Coordinates of N, CA and C and ligand atoms in Angstrom, one line a residue:
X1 N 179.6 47.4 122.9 CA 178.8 48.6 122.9 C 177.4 48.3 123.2
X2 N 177.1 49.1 124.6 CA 175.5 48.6 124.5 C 174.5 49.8 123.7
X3 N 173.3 49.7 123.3 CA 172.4 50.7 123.0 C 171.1 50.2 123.7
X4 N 170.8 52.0 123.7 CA 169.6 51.7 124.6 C 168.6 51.6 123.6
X5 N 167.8 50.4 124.2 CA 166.5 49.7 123.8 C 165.5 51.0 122.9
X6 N 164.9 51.3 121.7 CA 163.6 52.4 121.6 C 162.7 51.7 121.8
X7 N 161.6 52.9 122.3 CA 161.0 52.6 122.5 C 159.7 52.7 121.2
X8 N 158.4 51.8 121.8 CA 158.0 51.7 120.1 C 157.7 52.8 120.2
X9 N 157.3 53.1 118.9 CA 156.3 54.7 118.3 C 155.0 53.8 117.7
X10 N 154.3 54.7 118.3 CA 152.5 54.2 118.2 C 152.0 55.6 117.2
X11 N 151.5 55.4 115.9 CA 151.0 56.3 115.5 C 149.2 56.3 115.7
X12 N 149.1 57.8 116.1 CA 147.6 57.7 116.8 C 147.1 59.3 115.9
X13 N 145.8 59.2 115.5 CA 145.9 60.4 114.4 C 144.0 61.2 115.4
X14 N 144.2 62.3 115.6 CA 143.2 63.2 116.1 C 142.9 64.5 115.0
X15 N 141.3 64.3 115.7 CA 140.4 65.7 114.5 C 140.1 66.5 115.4
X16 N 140.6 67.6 115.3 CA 139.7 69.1 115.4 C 138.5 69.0 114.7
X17 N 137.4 68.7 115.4 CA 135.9 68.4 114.3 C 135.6 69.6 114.6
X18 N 134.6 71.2 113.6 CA 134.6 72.1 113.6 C 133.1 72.3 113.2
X19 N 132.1 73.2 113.9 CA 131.4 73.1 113.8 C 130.9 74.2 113.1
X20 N 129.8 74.6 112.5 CA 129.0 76.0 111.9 C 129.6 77.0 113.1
X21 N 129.6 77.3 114.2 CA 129.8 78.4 114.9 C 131.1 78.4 115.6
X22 N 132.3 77.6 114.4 CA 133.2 77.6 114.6 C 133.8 77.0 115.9
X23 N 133.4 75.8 116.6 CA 133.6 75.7 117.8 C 134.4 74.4 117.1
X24 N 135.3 73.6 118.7 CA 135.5 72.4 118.3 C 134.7 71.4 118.9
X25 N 135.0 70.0 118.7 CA 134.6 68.6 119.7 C 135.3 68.1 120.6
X26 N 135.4 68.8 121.7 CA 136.3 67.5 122.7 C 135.7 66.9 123.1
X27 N 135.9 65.4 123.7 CA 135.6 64.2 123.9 C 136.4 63.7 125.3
X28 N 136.0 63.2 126.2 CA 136.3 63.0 127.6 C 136.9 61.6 127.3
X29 N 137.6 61.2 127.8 CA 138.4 59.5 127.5 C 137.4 58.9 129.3
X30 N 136.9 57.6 128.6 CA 135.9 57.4 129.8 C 136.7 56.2 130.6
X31 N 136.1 56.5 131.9 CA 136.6 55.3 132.9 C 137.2 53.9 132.1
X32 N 138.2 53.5 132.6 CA 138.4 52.3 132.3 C 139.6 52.7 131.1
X33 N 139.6 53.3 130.7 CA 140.6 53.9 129.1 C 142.1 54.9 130.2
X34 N 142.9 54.3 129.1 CA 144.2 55.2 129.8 C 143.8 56.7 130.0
X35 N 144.5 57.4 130.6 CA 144.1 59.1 130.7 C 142.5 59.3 130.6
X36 N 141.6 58.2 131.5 CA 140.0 58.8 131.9 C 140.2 60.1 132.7
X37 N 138.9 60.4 132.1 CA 138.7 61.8 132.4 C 139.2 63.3 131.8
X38 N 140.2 62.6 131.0 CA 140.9 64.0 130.5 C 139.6 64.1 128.8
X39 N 140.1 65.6 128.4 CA 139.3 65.6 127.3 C 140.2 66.1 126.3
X40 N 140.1 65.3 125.2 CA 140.9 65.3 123.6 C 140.4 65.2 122.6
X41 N 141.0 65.3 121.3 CA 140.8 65.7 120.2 C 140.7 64.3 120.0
X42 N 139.1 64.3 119.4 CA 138.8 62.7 118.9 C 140.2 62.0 118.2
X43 N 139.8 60.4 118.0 CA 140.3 60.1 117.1 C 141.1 58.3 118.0
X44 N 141.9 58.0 117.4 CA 142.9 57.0 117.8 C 143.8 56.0 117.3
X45 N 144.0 55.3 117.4 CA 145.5 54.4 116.9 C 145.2 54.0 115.5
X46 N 146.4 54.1 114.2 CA 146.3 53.9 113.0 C 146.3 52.6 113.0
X47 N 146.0 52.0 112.5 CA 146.2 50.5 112.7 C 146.8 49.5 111.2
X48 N 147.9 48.2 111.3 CA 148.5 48.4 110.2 C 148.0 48.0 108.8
X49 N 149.0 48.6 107.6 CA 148.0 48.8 106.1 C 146.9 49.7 106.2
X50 N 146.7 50.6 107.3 CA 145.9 52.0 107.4 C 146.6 53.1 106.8
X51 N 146.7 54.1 106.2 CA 146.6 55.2 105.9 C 146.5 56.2 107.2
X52 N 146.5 57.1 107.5 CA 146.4 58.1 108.4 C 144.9 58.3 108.5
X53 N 144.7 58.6 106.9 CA 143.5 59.7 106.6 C 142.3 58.7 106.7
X54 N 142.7 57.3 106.2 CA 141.7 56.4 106.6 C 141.6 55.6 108.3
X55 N 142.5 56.0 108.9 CA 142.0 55.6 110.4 C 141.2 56.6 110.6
X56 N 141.8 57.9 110.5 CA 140.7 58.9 111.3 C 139.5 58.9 110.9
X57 N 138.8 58.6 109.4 CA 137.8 58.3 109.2 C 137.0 57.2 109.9
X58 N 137.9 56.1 110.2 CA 137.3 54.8 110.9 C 137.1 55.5 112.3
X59 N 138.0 56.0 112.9 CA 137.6 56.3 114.3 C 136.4 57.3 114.3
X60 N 136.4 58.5 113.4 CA 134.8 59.1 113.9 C 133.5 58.5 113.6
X61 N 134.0 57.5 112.6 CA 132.7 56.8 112.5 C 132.4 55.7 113.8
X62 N 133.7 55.0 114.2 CA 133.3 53.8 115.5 C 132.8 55.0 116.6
X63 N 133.6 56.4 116.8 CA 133.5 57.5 118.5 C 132.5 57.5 118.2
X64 N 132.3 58.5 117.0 CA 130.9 59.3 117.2 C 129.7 59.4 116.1
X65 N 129.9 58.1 115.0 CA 128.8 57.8 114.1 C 129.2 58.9 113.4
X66 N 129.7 59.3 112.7 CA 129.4 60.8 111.7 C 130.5 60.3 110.3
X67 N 130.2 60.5 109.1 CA 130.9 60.1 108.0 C 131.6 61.8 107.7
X68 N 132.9 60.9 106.9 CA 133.6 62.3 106.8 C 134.5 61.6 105.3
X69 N 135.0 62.5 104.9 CA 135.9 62.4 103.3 C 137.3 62.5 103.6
X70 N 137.8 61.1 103.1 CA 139.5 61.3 103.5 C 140.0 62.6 102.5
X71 N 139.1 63.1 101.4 CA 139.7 64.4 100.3 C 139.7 65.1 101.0
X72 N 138.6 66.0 102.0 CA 139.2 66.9 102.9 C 140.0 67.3 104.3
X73 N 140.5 66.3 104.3 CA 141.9 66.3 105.3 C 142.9 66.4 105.0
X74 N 144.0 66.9 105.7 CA 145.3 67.2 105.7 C 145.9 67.9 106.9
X75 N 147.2 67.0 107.5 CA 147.2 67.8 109.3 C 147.7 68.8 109.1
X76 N 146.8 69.8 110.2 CA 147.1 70.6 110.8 C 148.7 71.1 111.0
X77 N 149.1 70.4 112.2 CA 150.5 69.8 112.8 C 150.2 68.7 113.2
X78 N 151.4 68.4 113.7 CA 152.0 66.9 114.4 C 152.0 67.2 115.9
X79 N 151.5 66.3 116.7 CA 152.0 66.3 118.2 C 152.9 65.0 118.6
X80 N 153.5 65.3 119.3 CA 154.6 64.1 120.0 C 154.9 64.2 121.6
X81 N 154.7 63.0 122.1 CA 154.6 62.8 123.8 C 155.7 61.9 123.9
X82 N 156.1 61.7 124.4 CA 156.9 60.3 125.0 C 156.4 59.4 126.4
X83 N 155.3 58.8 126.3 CA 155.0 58.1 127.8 C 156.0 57.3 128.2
X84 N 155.5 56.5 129.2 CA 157.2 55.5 130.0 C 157.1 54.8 129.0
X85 N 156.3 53.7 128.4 CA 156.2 52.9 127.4 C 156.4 53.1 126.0
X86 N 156.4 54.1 125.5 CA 156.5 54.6 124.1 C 156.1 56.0 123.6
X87 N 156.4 56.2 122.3 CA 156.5 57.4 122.4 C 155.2 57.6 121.2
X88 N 154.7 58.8 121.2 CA 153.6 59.1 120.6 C 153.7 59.8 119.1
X89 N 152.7 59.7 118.2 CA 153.1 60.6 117.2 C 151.7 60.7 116.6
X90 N 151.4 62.1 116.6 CA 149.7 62.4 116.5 C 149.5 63.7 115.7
X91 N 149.1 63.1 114.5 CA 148.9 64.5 113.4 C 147.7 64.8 113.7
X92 N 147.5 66.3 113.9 CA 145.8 66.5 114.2 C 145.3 67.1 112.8
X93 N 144.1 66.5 112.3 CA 143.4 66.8 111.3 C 142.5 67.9 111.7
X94 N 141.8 68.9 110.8 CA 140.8 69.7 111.2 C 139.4 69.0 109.9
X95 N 138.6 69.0 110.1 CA 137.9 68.7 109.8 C 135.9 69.5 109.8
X96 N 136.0 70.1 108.7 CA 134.8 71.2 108.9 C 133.8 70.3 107.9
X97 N 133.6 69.4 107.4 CA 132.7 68.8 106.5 C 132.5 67.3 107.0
X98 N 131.4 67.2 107.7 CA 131.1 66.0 107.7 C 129.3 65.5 107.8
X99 N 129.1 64.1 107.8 CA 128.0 63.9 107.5 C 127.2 63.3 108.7
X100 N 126.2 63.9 109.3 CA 125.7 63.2 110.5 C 125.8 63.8 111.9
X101 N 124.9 63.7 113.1 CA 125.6 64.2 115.0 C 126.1 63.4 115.1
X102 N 127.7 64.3 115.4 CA 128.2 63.1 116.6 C 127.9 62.9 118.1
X103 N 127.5 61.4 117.8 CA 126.9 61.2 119.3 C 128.2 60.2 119.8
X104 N 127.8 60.3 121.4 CA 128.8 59.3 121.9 C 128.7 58.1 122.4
X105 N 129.5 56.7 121.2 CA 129.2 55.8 120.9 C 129.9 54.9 121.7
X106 N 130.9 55.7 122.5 CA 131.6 54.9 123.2 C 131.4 55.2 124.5
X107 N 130.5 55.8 125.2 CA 130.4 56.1 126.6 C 130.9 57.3 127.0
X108 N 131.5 58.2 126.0 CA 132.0 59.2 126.6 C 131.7 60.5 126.4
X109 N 131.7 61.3 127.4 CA 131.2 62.4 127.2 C 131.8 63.7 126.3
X110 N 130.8 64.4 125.3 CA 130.9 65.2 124.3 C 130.9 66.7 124.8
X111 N 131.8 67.5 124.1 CA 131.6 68.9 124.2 C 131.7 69.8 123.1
X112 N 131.1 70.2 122.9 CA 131.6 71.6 121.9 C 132.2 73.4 122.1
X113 N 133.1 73.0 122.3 CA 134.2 74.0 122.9 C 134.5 75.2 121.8
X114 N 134.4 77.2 122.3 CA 134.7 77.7 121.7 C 136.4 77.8 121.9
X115 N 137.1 78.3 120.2 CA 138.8 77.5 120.4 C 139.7 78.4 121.6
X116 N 138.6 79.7 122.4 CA 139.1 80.5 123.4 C 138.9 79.5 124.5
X117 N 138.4 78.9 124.4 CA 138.1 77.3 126.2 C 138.5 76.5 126.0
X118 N 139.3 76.4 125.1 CA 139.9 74.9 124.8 C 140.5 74.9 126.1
X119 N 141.5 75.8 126.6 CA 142.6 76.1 127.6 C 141.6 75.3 128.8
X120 N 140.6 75.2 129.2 CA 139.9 75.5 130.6 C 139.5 73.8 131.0
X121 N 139.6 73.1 129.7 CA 140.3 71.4 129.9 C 141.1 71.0 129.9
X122 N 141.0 69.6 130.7 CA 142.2 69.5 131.2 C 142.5 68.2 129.9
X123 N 143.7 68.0 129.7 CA 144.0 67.2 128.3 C 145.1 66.3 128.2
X124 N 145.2 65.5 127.7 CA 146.3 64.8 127.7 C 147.7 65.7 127.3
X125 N 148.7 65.2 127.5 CA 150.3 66.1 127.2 C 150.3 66.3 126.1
X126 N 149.7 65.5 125.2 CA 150.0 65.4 123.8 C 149.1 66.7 123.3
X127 N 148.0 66.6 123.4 CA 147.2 67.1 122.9 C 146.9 69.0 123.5
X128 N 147.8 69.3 124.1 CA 147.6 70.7 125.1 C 148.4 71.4 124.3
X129 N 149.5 70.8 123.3 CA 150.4 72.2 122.2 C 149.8 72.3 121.1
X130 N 148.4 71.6 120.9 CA 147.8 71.7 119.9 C 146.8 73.1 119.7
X131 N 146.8 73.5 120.6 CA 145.6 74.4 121.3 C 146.3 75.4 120.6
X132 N 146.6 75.8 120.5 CA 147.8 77.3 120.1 C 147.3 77.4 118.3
X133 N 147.6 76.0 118.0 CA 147.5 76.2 116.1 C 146.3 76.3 116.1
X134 N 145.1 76.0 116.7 CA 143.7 75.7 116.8 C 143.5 77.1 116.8
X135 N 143.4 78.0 117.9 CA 143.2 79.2 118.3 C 143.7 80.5 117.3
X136 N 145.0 79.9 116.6 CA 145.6 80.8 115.0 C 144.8 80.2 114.1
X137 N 144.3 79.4 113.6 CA 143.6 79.0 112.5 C 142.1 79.2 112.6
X138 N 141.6 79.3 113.6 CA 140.2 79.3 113.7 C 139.5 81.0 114.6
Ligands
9L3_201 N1 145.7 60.0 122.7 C1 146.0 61.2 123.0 N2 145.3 62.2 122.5 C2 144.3 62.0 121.6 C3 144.0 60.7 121.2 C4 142.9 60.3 120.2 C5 144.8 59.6 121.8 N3 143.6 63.0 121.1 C6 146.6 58.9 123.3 C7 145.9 58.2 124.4 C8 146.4 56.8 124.3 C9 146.8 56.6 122.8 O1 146.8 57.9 122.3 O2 147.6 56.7 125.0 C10 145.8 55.7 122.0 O3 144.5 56.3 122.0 P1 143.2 55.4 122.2 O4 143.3 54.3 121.2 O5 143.3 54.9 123.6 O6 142.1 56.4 122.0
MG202 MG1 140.1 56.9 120.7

């Protein structure tokens, strides 16, 4: 009996960062990075003996300088992609308390998006069924 090979599952964790006038942060994935040019919900790969709630904290501090409290997080939903190489699993956090501008530390370009224009980027697969819970919650 043969079985087909799985493929790995990469867990990758993204923030809804939410601003005083209720907007969000998308972030542009810059030249040179898989899916350049598309714009997503910060954030990136948990990395292992990480916690969820402690990558996402590491990643907004390496993206965009800004400190935030693993106490007030808890995801949203989950998103799931399947690329050719593996498959994806991405809790999106919302996050309305944090400390500091995010600036962009990685070359890439910043927006602050009201949750009615989310739609009007273009976004990774993953990140485009997220838009719906964003839009009900905020
Ligand atoms: N990814 C998709 N949507 C997101 C994030 C943060 C990441 N909102 C995908 C892109 C890559 C993988 O997850 O395929 C790892 O992300 P990164 O480490 O390249 O940022
Ligand atoms: Mg990233």
């Amino acid at each position: 009996m043969s079985e087909t090979p799985s493929k790995k599952l990469v867990l990758v964790v993204a923030c809804a960062l939410v601003d005083a006038d209720n907007r969000v942060l998308l972030a542009q994935r810059p030249e040179g990075k898989s899916l350049a040019g598309l714009w997503e919900f910060p954030g990136g790969k948990v990395e292992p003996g990480e916690t969820p709630e402690l990558a996402l904290v590491r990643e907004l501090k390496e993206e965009l300088g800004i400190d935030t409290k693993t106490a007030c997080l808890a995801p949203l939903t989950f998103a799931s992609h399947t690329y050719d190489s593996f498959h994806l699993l991405m809790p999106l956090y919302v996050c309305r308390r944090y400390w500091g501008t995010p600036q962009p530390l990685e070359a890439q370009a910043l927006k602050w998006v009201k949750p009615k224009q989310l739609r009007d980027y273009p976004m990774p697969p993953a990140d485009e069924p997220l838009i719906s819970h964003l839009v009900d919650l905020l």
